[in-house]
XYZ file of C-alpha atoms in Angstrom:
661
model
C -8.715 -53.614 54.826
C -6.433 -54.243 51.841
C -3.518 -51.881 51.409
C -3.786 -49.520 48.443
C -1.077 -49.532 45.805
C 1.140 -46.451 45.970
C 0.669 -43.999 43.109
C 3.023 -44.401 40.157
C 6.107 -42.224 40.548
C 6.721 -41.912 36.782
C 4.468 -39.996 34.406
C 4.448 -41.324 30.833
C 3.802 -38.503 28.353
C 2.801 -39.472 24.825
C 3.870 -37.520 21.770
C 0.273 -37.077 20.610
C -0.644 -34.851 23.540
C 2.438 -32.716 22.938
C 1.709 -32.425 19.221
C -1.813 -31.140 19.888
C -0.388 -28.119 21.707
C 1.584 -27.207 18.545
C -1.193 -27.954 16.072
C -2.869 -24.536 16.384
C 0.119 -22.615 15.002
C 0.340 -24.914 11.978
C -3.418 -24.787 11.337
C -3.311 -20.974 11.285
C -0.573 -21.064 8.660
C -2.419 -23.573 6.490
C -5.684 -21.619 6.603
C -4.318 -18.756 4.471
C -2.889 -20.937 1.691
C -4.741 -21.642 -1.547
C -3.394 -25.188 -1.676
C -1.712 -27.663 0.589
C 2.068 -27.428 0.455
C 3.772 -30.367 -1.231
C 6.602 -32.118 0.569
C 8.719 -34.526 -1.466
C 10.715 -37.238 0.273
C 13.556 -39.108 -1.412
C 14.193 -42.621 -0.131
C 17.418 -44.293 -1.175
C 17.620 -46.669 1.808
C 15.223 -48.833 3.810
C 14.165 -46.271 6.425
C 10.668 -47.335 7.641
C 9.801 -43.812 8.818
C 9.643 -42.701 5.188
C 6.450 -44.671 4.610
C 4.563 -43.205 7.537
C 1.600 -40.918 6.785
C 2.492 -37.306 7.616
C -1.032 -35.889 7.669
C -0.526 -33.529 4.697
C 0.374 -33.673 1.007
C 3.453 -35.836 0.859
C 5.054 -37.622 -2.086
C 7.578 -40.391 -1.404
C 9.920 -41.061 -4.304
C 12.057 -44.192 -4.048
C 15.168 -43.729 -6.174
C 18.502 -45.367 -6.652
C 21.149 -43.633 -4.610
C 23.324 -43.142 -7.691
C 20.509 -41.126 -9.322
C 19.524 -39.169 -6.203
C 21.571 -36.099 -7.146
C 19.681 -35.574 -10.408
C 16.300 -36.018 -8.714
C 17.170 -33.375 -6.085
C 18.194 -30.868 -8.769
C 14.944 -31.491 -10.642
C 12.898 -30.961 -7.466
C 14.730 -27.667 -6.860
C 13.419 -26.384 -10.189
C 9.897 -27.779 -9.771
C 7.587 -24.914 -8.687
C 4.962 -27.341 -7.356
C 7.431 -28.726 -4.794
C 7.529 -26.661 -1.589
C 9.850 -28.773 0.524
C 12.420 -31.547 0.127
C 13.427 -34.180 2.649
C 16.071 -36.882 2.161
C 16.356 -39.929 4.410
C 19.909 -40.343 5.629
C 22.305 -42.113 5.846
C 22.751 -43.024 2.199
C 26.470 -43.414 1.482
C 27.707 -43.105 5.081
C 30.420 -40.783 3.810
C 31.002 -37.149 2.892
C 28.789 -37.755 -0.101
C 25.824 -37.382 2.273
C 27.061 -33.906 3.284
C 27.305 -32.963 -0.392
C 23.679 -34.008 -0.937
C 22.588 -31.929 2.057
C 24.095 -28.791 0.505
C 22.573 -29.615 -2.874
C 19.016 -28.871 -1.705
C 17.730 -25.354 -2.398
C 17.741 -23.310 0.817
C 14.154 -22.224 0.184
C 13.049 -25.882 0.135
C 15.295 -27.251 2.870
C 12.770 -28.089 5.587
C 15.336 -30.119 7.575
C 17.625 -27.136 8.142
C 20.719 -28.977 6.889
C 21.964 -26.460 4.304
C 25.115 -24.504 5.111
C 23.413 -21.267 6.124
C 21.082 -22.939 8.594
C 23.814 -25.190 10.018
C 26.152 -22.219 10.452
C 23.466 -20.234 12.268
C 22.669 -23.180 14.527
C 26.237 -23.777 15.708
C 27.025 -20.050 15.990
C 23.855 -19.458 18.052
C 22.399 -17.112 15.390
C 18.663 -17.498 15.741
C 17.360 -15.203 12.992
C 17.989 -14.685 9.295
C 17.607 -10.898 9.401
C 18.948 -8.053 11.498
C 15.439 -7.107 12.619
C 15.046 -10.582 14.230
C 11.752 -11.257 12.514
C 12.525 -14.326 10.378
C 13.663 -17.318 12.422
C 16.331 -19.621 11.060
C 15.146 -23.136 10.216
C 16.365 -25.826 12.635
C 16.624 -29.605 12.073
C 13.268 -31.261 12.728
C 14.165 -33.976 15.240
C 16.371 -31.768 17.495
C 13.729 -29.020 17.376
C 11.017 -31.565 18.222
C 12.959 -32.631 21.322
C 13.275 -28.982 22.339
C 9.500 -28.578 21.967
C 9.053 -31.651 24.181
C 11.299 -30.119 26.861
C 9.340 -26.866 26.667
C 6.087 -28.768 27.075
C 7.502 -30.601 30.125
C 8.486 -27.210 31.670
C 12.154 -28.139 31.737
C 12.800 -24.724 30.222
C 12.714 -22.110 32.995
C 10.499 -19.335 31.625
C 11.535 -16.937 34.390
C 15.016 -16.699 32.869
C 15.670 -14.581 29.750
C 15.098 -16.075 26.335
C 18.243 -17.980 25.336
C 19.297 -18.857 28.914
C 16.323 -20.911 30.055
C 18.231 -24.199 30.457
C 20.814 -22.656 32.766
C 21.422 -24.970 35.720
C 20.369 -28.168 33.901
C 22.700 -31.056 33.058
C 21.628 -33.159 30.079
C 23.047 -36.403 28.676
C 22.474 -37.268 25.003
C 23.328 -40.794 23.904
C 23.813 -40.137 20.199
C 26.250 -37.904 18.332
C 25.180 -38.219 14.727
C 25.573 -35.192 12.493
C 21.832 -35.207 11.793
C 20.416 -35.398 15.332
C 22.862 -35.904 18.199
C 25.439 -33.185 17.624
C 22.929 -30.477 16.515
C 20.761 -31.256 19.556
C 23.747 -30.942 21.910
C 24.674 -27.585 20.351
C 21.114 -26.228 20.584
C 20.668 -27.233 24.226
C 24.094 -25.871 25.180
C 23.324 -22.583 23.427
C 20.215 -22.369 25.618
C 22.411 -22.561 28.722
C 22.549 -26.271 29.585
C 25.594 -28.363 30.391
C 25.343 -31.167 27.828
C 27.209 -34.470 27.815
C 27.250 -35.996 24.323
C 27.970 -39.737 24.390
C 28.814 -42.157 21.601
C 31.117 -45.133 21.088
C 34.202 -42.880 20.904
C 33.674 -41.253 24.303
C 32.065 -38.245 25.966
C 32.124 -34.606 24.898
C 30.912 -31.695 27.035
C 29.002 -28.841 25.358
C 28.685 -25.646 27.456
C 28.725 -21.845 27.145
C 31.390 -21.605 29.802
C 31.145 -20.779 33.462
C 28.103 -18.618 34.149
C 27.067 -19.002 30.446
C 29.002 -15.817 29.670
C 29.888 -16.897 26.143
C 27.555 -16.248 23.229
C 27.938 -19.747 21.774
C 28.909 -23.188 23.029
C 32.357 -24.730 23.402
C 33.187 -28.431 23.149
C 35.562 -30.191 25.562
C 36.644 -33.837 25.386
C 36.084 -35.696 28.660
C 38.913 -38.197 28.634
C 38.116 -41.541 30.237
C 34.440 -40.689 30.823
C 31.535 -43.013 30.098
C 27.830 -43.285 30.823
C 28.525 -44.130 34.456
C 30.232 -40.724 34.881
C 27.747 -38.337 33.258
C 24.319 -39.992 33.655
C 24.207 -39.716 37.497
C 24.869 -35.957 37.116
C 22.080 -35.376 34.611
C 18.472 -34.431 35.329
C 17.518 -35.020 31.666
C 18.600 -38.072 29.632
C 17.889 -38.293 25.884
C 18.710 -41.470 23.989
C 18.426 -42.399 20.325
C 20.835 -45.222 19.592
C 19.695 -47.205 16.518
C 19.553 -50.972 16.833
C 18.065 -53.495 19.182
C 21.351 -54.411 20.826
C 21.651 -51.229 22.924
C 19.687 -51.032 26.164
C 20.153 -48.006 28.379
C 21.388 -48.885 31.903
C 18.480 -47.503 33.928
C 20.248 -48.106 37.257
C 22.585 -45.170 36.440
C 19.704 -42.684 36.232
C 19.424 -39.931 38.770
C 16.168 -40.261 40.699
C 13.497 -38.005 39.275
C 15.247 -37.574 35.921
C 13.363 -36.836 32.699
C 13.939 -39.489 30.022
C 13.201 -39.091 26.304
C 13.594 -41.764 23.638
C 13.860 -40.913 19.936
C 15.124 -44.219 18.543
C 13.069 -45.463 15.581
C 14.774 -48.783 14.892
C 12.180 -51.300 13.747
C 11.861 -54.554 15.672
C 11.736 -57.876 13.895
C 8.165 -58.847 13.101
C 6.275 -61.057 10.612
C 6.462 -59.950 6.946
C 2.691 -59.492 6.714
C 2.830 -56.844 9.382
C 5.525 -54.970 7.514
C 3.008 -54.219 4.765
C 1.146 -52.018 7.226
C 3.745 -49.990 9.084
C 1.062 -48.532 11.299
C 1.278 -51.856 13.147
C 5.054 -51.960 13.201
C 6.654 -51.693 16.624
C 9.800 -49.681 17.164
C 12.474 -50.445 19.693
C 13.142 -48.161 22.630
C 16.499 -47.603 24.262
C 14.838 -47.578 27.681
C 13.399 -50.716 29.242
C 10.422 -50.925 31.628
C 12.723 -50.371 34.598
C 13.152 -46.727 33.587
C 9.787 -45.973 35.198
C 11.169 -46.930 38.602
C 13.677 -44.057 38.669
C 12.473 -41.438 36.164
C 9.819 -38.837 37.020
C 8.748 -38.294 33.387
C 9.237 -40.641 30.450
C 8.530 -39.835 26.793
C 8.741 -43.111 24.833
C 8.612 -41.538 21.335
C 8.566 -38.138 19.624
C 7.420 -39.046 16.094
C 4.185 -37.024 16.056
C 5.952 -33.951 17.414
C 8.580 -34.269 14.676
C 5.845 -34.319 12.034
C 4.308 -31.098 13.355
C 7.729 -29.428 13.461
C 8.419 -30.620 9.918
C 5.186 -29.041 8.660
C 6.018 -25.838 10.556
C 9.401 -25.673 8.803
C 7.638 -26.316 5.485
C 5.374 -23.300 6.001
C 8.326 -21.065 6.914
C 10.288 -22.183 3.843
C 7.319 -21.578 1.567
C 6.834 -18.093 2.980
C 10.447 -17.196 2.182
C 10.139 -18.437 -1.410
C 6.778 -16.699 -1.917
C 8.229 -13.386 -0.778
C 11.098 -13.704 -3.229
C 8.682 -14.380 -6.069
C 6.772 -11.202 -5.268
C 10.057 -9.255 -5.452
C 9.806 -8.183 -1.860
C 12.290 -8.588 0.925
C 12.081 -12.131 2.275
C 13.096 -10.882 5.710
C 10.344 -8.262 5.901
C 8.122 -8.829 8.933
C 5.125 -7.593 6.958
C 5.309 -10.299 4.307
C 5.936 -13.501 6.243
C 3.099 -15.350 4.571
C 2.405 -14.612 0.913
C -1.005 -13.286 -0.022
C -2.735 -16.167 -1.759
C -6.104 -16.886 -3.259
C -8.598 -18.534 -0.903
C -9.434 -22.169 -1.474
C -13.002 -21.974 -0.139
C -15.639 -19.487 0.984
C -14.617 -19.655 4.630
C -10.972 -18.813 3.982
C -12.108 -16.107 1.544
C -14.092 -14.422 4.315
C -11.132 -14.674 6.677
C -8.759 -13.124 4.144
C -11.271 -10.385 3.380
C -11.328 -9.415 7.049
C -7.544 -9.044 7.071
C -7.277 -6.969 3.906
C -6.557 -3.249 4.235
C -9.624 -1.015 4.147
C -9.991 2.495 2.788
C -11.652 3.437 6.074
C -10.298 1.243 8.851
C -12.412 0.057 11.751
C -11.807 1.392 15.237
C -8.600 -0.119 16.546
C -9.082 -2.910 19.058
C -6.895 -3.074 22.191
C -5.864 -6.467 23.570
C -4.902 -6.546 27.270
C -2.589 -9.376 28.362
C -0.608 -10.363 31.442
C 2.608 -12.309 31.875
C 3.390 -15.268 34.081
C 4.338 -12.834 36.845
C 2.261 -9.680 37.085
C 1.819 -7.528 40.189
C -1.659 -6.834 41.562
C -1.090 -3.101 40.984
C -0.464 -3.596 37.252
C -3.460 -5.918 36.982
C -5.701 -3.283 38.588
C -4.393 -0.555 36.289
C -4.893 -2.755 33.226
C -8.465 -3.319 34.401
C -8.930 0.465 34.669
C -7.591 1.034 31.155
C -9.956 -1.676 29.963
C -12.811 0.313 31.525
C -11.705 3.451 29.662
C -11.407 1.650 26.331
C -14.596 -0.431 26.350
C -16.202 -1.586 24.070
C -13.055 -1.525 21.895
C -10.946 -3.711 24.169
C -10.510 -7.380 25.077
C -8.902 -8.464 28.332
C -7.324 -11.892 28.826
C -6.696 -12.920 32.423
C -4.758 -16.109 31.700
C -1.000 -16.069 32.303
C 1.124 -15.935 29.154
C 4.801 -16.788 28.900
C 5.693 -13.789 26.739
C 8.823 -11.640 26.632
C 8.001 -8.879 24.134
C 11.509 -7.593 23.450
C 13.015 -11.086 23.141
C 10.363 -12.909 21.119
C 7.359 -11.267 19.433
C 5.859 -14.406 17.878
C 3.241 -14.871 20.627
C 2.198 -11.225 20.450
C 1.821 -11.448 16.691
C -0.275 -14.589 17.086
C -2.627 -12.824 19.508
C -2.812 -9.806 17.191
C -3.738 -11.872 14.143
C -6.114 -14.173 15.998
C -8.119 -11.326 17.551
C -7.657 -8.746 14.766
C -6.172 -6.358 17.323
C -3.549 -3.828 16.278
C -2.888 -2.524 19.809
C -1.686 -4.628 22.740
C -0.961 -3.794 26.374
C 1.137 -6.377 28.232
C 1.579 -6.318 31.999
C 4.447 -8.015 33.834
C 6.563 -7.717 36.957
C 10.108 -8.700 37.837
C 12.883 -7.516 40.090
C 14.732 -5.917 37.184
C 11.600 -4.402 35.608
C 9.036 -3.842 38.368
C 5.386 -3.039 37.590
C 6.036 -3.021 33.860
C 3.446 -2.116 31.224
C 4.525 -2.690 27.611
C 2.532 -0.777 24.981
C 2.681 -2.515 21.599
C 1.486 -1.357 18.204
C 1.091 -3.805 15.313
C 0.724 -3.442 11.580
C -0.223 -6.258 9.245
C -0.254 -8.741 12.123
C 3.393 -7.968 12.949
C 4.842 -5.865 15.753
C 5.557 -2.328 14.516
C 6.941 -0.570 17.613
C 6.931 -0.949 21.386
C 7.239 1.211 24.484
C 8.022 -0.040 27.985
C 6.722 2.026 30.925
C 7.351 1.266 34.614
C 4.611 2.273 37.044
C 5.822 4.231 40.082
C 4.062 2.367 42.862
C 4.072 5.126 45.509
C 2.012 7.594 43.463
C -0.260 5.208 41.543
C -4.007 5.395 42.233
C -6.619 3.128 40.668
C -10.053 4.064 39.360
C -11.730 2.632 42.450
C -9.730 4.899 44.778
C -11.440 8.009 43.371
C -14.912 8.728 44.645
C -17.551 10.242 42.459
C -19.303 9.519 39.217
C -17.418 7.877 36.378
C -17.682 8.467 32.662
C -20.012 6.454 30.481
C -18.777 3.589 28.334
C -17.604 4.246 24.775
C -16.859 7.968 25.074
C -14.290 9.581 22.814
C -11.747 11.322 25.073
C -10.007 14.648 24.712
C -6.255 14.069 24.642
C -3.663 16.626 25.680
C 0.124 16.387 25.912
C 1.938 18.908 28.093
C 5.670 19.444 27.877
C 8.281 20.416 25.345
C 9.566 16.837 25.272
C 6.602 15.775 23.143
C 7.277 18.490 20.536
C 10.892 17.569 19.801
C 11.672 17.689 16.050
C 14.014 14.725 16.585
C 12.379 11.363 17.226
C 12.897 10.231 20.824
C 11.197 8.164 23.502
C 8.697 10.937 24.271
C 7.597 11.453 20.672
C 7.219 7.680 20.419
C 5.143 7.706 23.616
C 2.914 10.466 22.226
C 2.345 8.562 18.999
C 1.544 5.229 20.668
C -0.623 6.681 23.455
C -2.592 8.749 20.948
C -3.346 5.596 18.976
C -4.380 3.775 22.152
C -6.865 6.320 23.471
C -8.154 8.336 20.516
C -11.064 5.996 19.718
C -12.905 5.873 16.422
C -13.357 8.537 13.775
C -16.324 10.899 14.277
C -17.916 13.241 11.726
C -19.378 15.413 14.492
C -19.210 15.520 18.276
C -21.958 16.466 20.711
C -20.835 18.691 23.567
C -22.619 16.390 26.014
C -20.361 13.560 24.821
C -17.197 15.409 25.838
C -17.011 13.996 29.337
C -13.478 12.552 29.472
C -10.090 14.227 29.183
C -6.787 12.364 29.434
C -3.668 14.434 29.993
C -0.065 13.262 29.616
C 2.603 15.547 31.027
C 6.391 15.288 30.976
C 8.854 17.574 32.695
C 12.502 18.149 31.937
C 15.131 15.425 32.254
C 16.842 15.179 35.617
C 20.373 16.495 36.160
C 21.712 12.985 36.650
C 20.703 12.091 33.075
C 17.627 10.022 33.975
C 14.496 10.459 31.890
C 11.667 12.702 33.016
C 8.631 11.117 34.622
C 5.562 10.710 32.438
C 2.341 11.630 34.270
C -1.064 10.318 33.207
C -4.198 11.978 34.621
C -7.834 11.329 33.740
C -10.470 14.030 34.282
C -14.240 14.001 34.067
C -15.622 17.099 32.318
C -18.751 18.492 33.983
C -21.021 21.039 32.277
C -23.160 23.237 34.565
C -25.638 26.021 34.014
C -24.122 29.449 33.731
C -27.186 31.575 32.954
C -25.773 32.115 29.460
C -25.767 30.220 26.222
C -22.320 28.724 26.902
C -22.309 26.330 29.902
C -19.826 26.584 32.750
C -17.129 23.899 32.598
C -15.622 22.123 35.603
C -13.205 19.197 35.727
C -12.921 16.505 38.365
C -10.171 13.878 38.555
C -11.705 10.420 38.183
C -8.639 8.166 37.902
C -6.612 6.255 37.223
C -3.597 8.348 38.216
C -0.336 6.850 36.964
C 3.236 8.097 36.949
C 5.581 6.265 34.595
C 9.308 6.008 34.207
C 10.299 5.150 30.647
C 12.111 1.898 29.982
C 13.074 0.150 26.763
C 11.758 1.260 23.390
C 11.675 -0.235 19.932
C 10.971 2.135 17.072
C 9.500 1.095 13.754
C 11.741 0.508 10.780
C 11.698 3.242 8.157
C 10.281 0.959 5.461
C 7.643 -0.467 7.791
C 6.608 2.983 8.980
C 6.311 4.232 5.408
C 4.153 1.240 4.529
C 1.889 1.756 7.540
C 1.326 5.436 6.705
C 0.083 4.804 3.180
C -3.451 5.911 2.411
C -5.814 4.431 -0.129
C -6.434 6.373 -3.305
C -9.585 8.425 -3.245
C -9.790 8.641 0.548
C -8.533 12.205 0.775
C -10.638 14.918 -0.864
C -9.003 16.565 -3.825
C -7.756 20.002 -2.786
C -9.347 22.979 -4.504
C -6.962 25.546 -5.884
C -6.645 28.785 -3.949
C -9.149 27.662 -1.307
C -8.057 26.742 2.215
C -9.412 26.625 5.740
C -7.806 28.434 8.632
C -7.366 27.130 12.176
C -10.785 28.412 13.202
C -12.528 26.651 10.336
C -13.237 29.659 8.111
C -12.831 29.223 4.373
C -10.323 31.555 2.764
C -10.006 32.208 -0.972
C -7.029 33.597 -2.827
C -7.271 35.482 -6.157
C -4.191 35.674 -8.352
C -3.969 38.712 -10.709
C -1.661 39.061 -13.660
C 1.172 41.599 -13.826
C -0.230 45.164 -13.848
C 1.448 47.871 -16.037
C 0.074 51.280 -14.928
C 1.730 53.061 -17.848
C -0.831 51.510 -20.151
C -3.721 52.481 -17.928
C -6.381 54.433 -19.921
C -7.025 57.898 -18.424
C -8.701 61.192 -19.507
C -6.752 63.206 -22.037
C -5.750 66.003 -19.676
C -2.522 67.841 -19.933
C -2.098 67.903 -16.192
C -2.238 64.133 -15.933
C 0.392 63.681 -18.611
C 3.089 65.814 -16.979
C 4.553 65.917 -13.592
C 3.975 68.958 -11.473
C 7.560 70.176 -11.488
C 7.871 70.132 -15.294
C 4.642 72.086 -15.616
C 5.866 74.888 -13.344
C 9.174 75.304 -15.171
C 7.524 75.582 -18.561
C 5.071 78.302 -17.356
C 7.890 80.520 -15.991
C 9.773 80.424 -19.271
C 6.717 81.512 -21.264
C 6.114 84.551 -19.056
C 9.755 85.654 -19.290
C 9.760 85.502 -23.049
C 6.518 87.572 -23.234
C 7.952 90.370 -21.047
C 11.182 90.634 -22.970
C 10.095 90.450 -26.611
C 6.525 91.816 -26.764
C 5.030 95.356 -26.786
C 1.525 96.461 -25.885
C -0.639 98.841 -27.995
C -4.108 100.267 -27.498
C -6.511 100.330 -30.333
C -10.161 101.213 -29.883
C -10.027 100.584 -26.169
C -8.339 97.090 -26.472
C -4.807 96.217 -25.531
C -2.965 94.430 -28.286
C 0.364 92.757 -28.003
C 2.741 93.236 -30.853
C 5.728 91.071 -31.417
C 9.032 92.891 -31.742
C 11.131 91.691 -34.638
């Protein structure tokens, strides 16, 4: 029997398969635009990559290098131009750096303007303090990073920003456009990077134990490829020219090799007319497959996707400035634009604010590591929320407090404003992160850790369960929830109320009141730790009482969860104000002097004018016009005067009073 050939030890990964994994994000961004963004490329040299088809609206303008400055300034002022790219090198001097800074920052899709370059080398990843708007990075270095992420070289278990810790990487190229920025980016992510060119070797690191916030550069005197390549588990080469051939015998067995050289090989002139048939040289020869575990021969298609991604980000920033809104606002990342067809019009209509919003949808996700307890509890919460919930069981590499882009993607894709993310780690065991979104962007977050010893799932409680789709009664017990100052408990009350309250109802049938969810919080412990948050679910049972009002009993149905509160992220004041706005005409106009008390009774108030009792019309009686004391005094005086000055006479049987002179 003939011997079978051993399986190939090296896996060749093509750029096309990597680009497909990034295509979805770009397609989502393009779907909301009313026109394709226009990218203008200026060619003042013979770079063959400039004539390649980018897959979107692209205008190549071949100009004389002495006139390039004027053309860039004109493109900066042209409103139809969304992005500008210049093919370097042009002068091979500091004049190239001047041209890089000449491009408007809102149209710099290569990330070569001063602000972006400063952020890149200083390890500043966002343009705003809220960490919502990412800084634009150079396309080719960012494309290589996306390739490394696709190959799982980045360790997703480690925190965001440290995921290359423990890796040694050699880069054979130190140009200011690709090599040096790539070395800085990889070192800022925690790697030990050896940057090699004809002048020697430089080491880029964040120090021992990656304790520094940004990278340092150290010259390695006397070092060459033979010193750093055997130490490296990733080798990236992009030396232009056919003369250089990477010495594959120096490679460490099992290393990952990536080529980004685009130097054109000599070929017949007829083939040059169709650059799709042009072959490009590679720094690695066929022997690389004998020692490498993974080999990526080119990254061109990934670079194109990254370029279009940068173009969309740049256009969003400019569009926000034109609408006189903050370009860093997380609620205006993509400008509202007119739809280009009926399909996009329907999609935009679904995302527009409504006077009466639909019932909020809850999206249930899990991380790459999620304990079985948290998965069971998420399943129970899904049972309580159905049919207004969607549960995804696939693992997701998401770190909510480090990077919210994936959460925002899920929120926009599924039109879900509430997300529950389950994860587990040694530092944050049995973690459930409650996330609230507004406008497709994360508004606020609350991290709760499940106390394993006291947790009970829905299945552990015997007895009948509530029906699907019931609107629960919510109660919050504890003074912590009533604090006038915003804290973690008031945030918990707000988020949990949104999660469980269900849809709006004009009226409620008593028979439908079958579920009560109670959240209780005690006082903080003496050691300063936060109070435990208790969640209990009860089934309300109505029984005959022999009277008109039924007898009420409650029975615990699960789940039973005790939480300790972890990290929180409150909403910004401007974002919160925007989210609390109500459409005009939604609220009924209040009627003057009419209100409803707590019981529901209508109360009216009548306002009378000022009353002057002195002008009150009464009967013309002497007694009503005098006070009693004045009347008595006047009567006594009259009697005294009659006794002193009068005399009585009798005439014909009548007594007559005569006045004495």
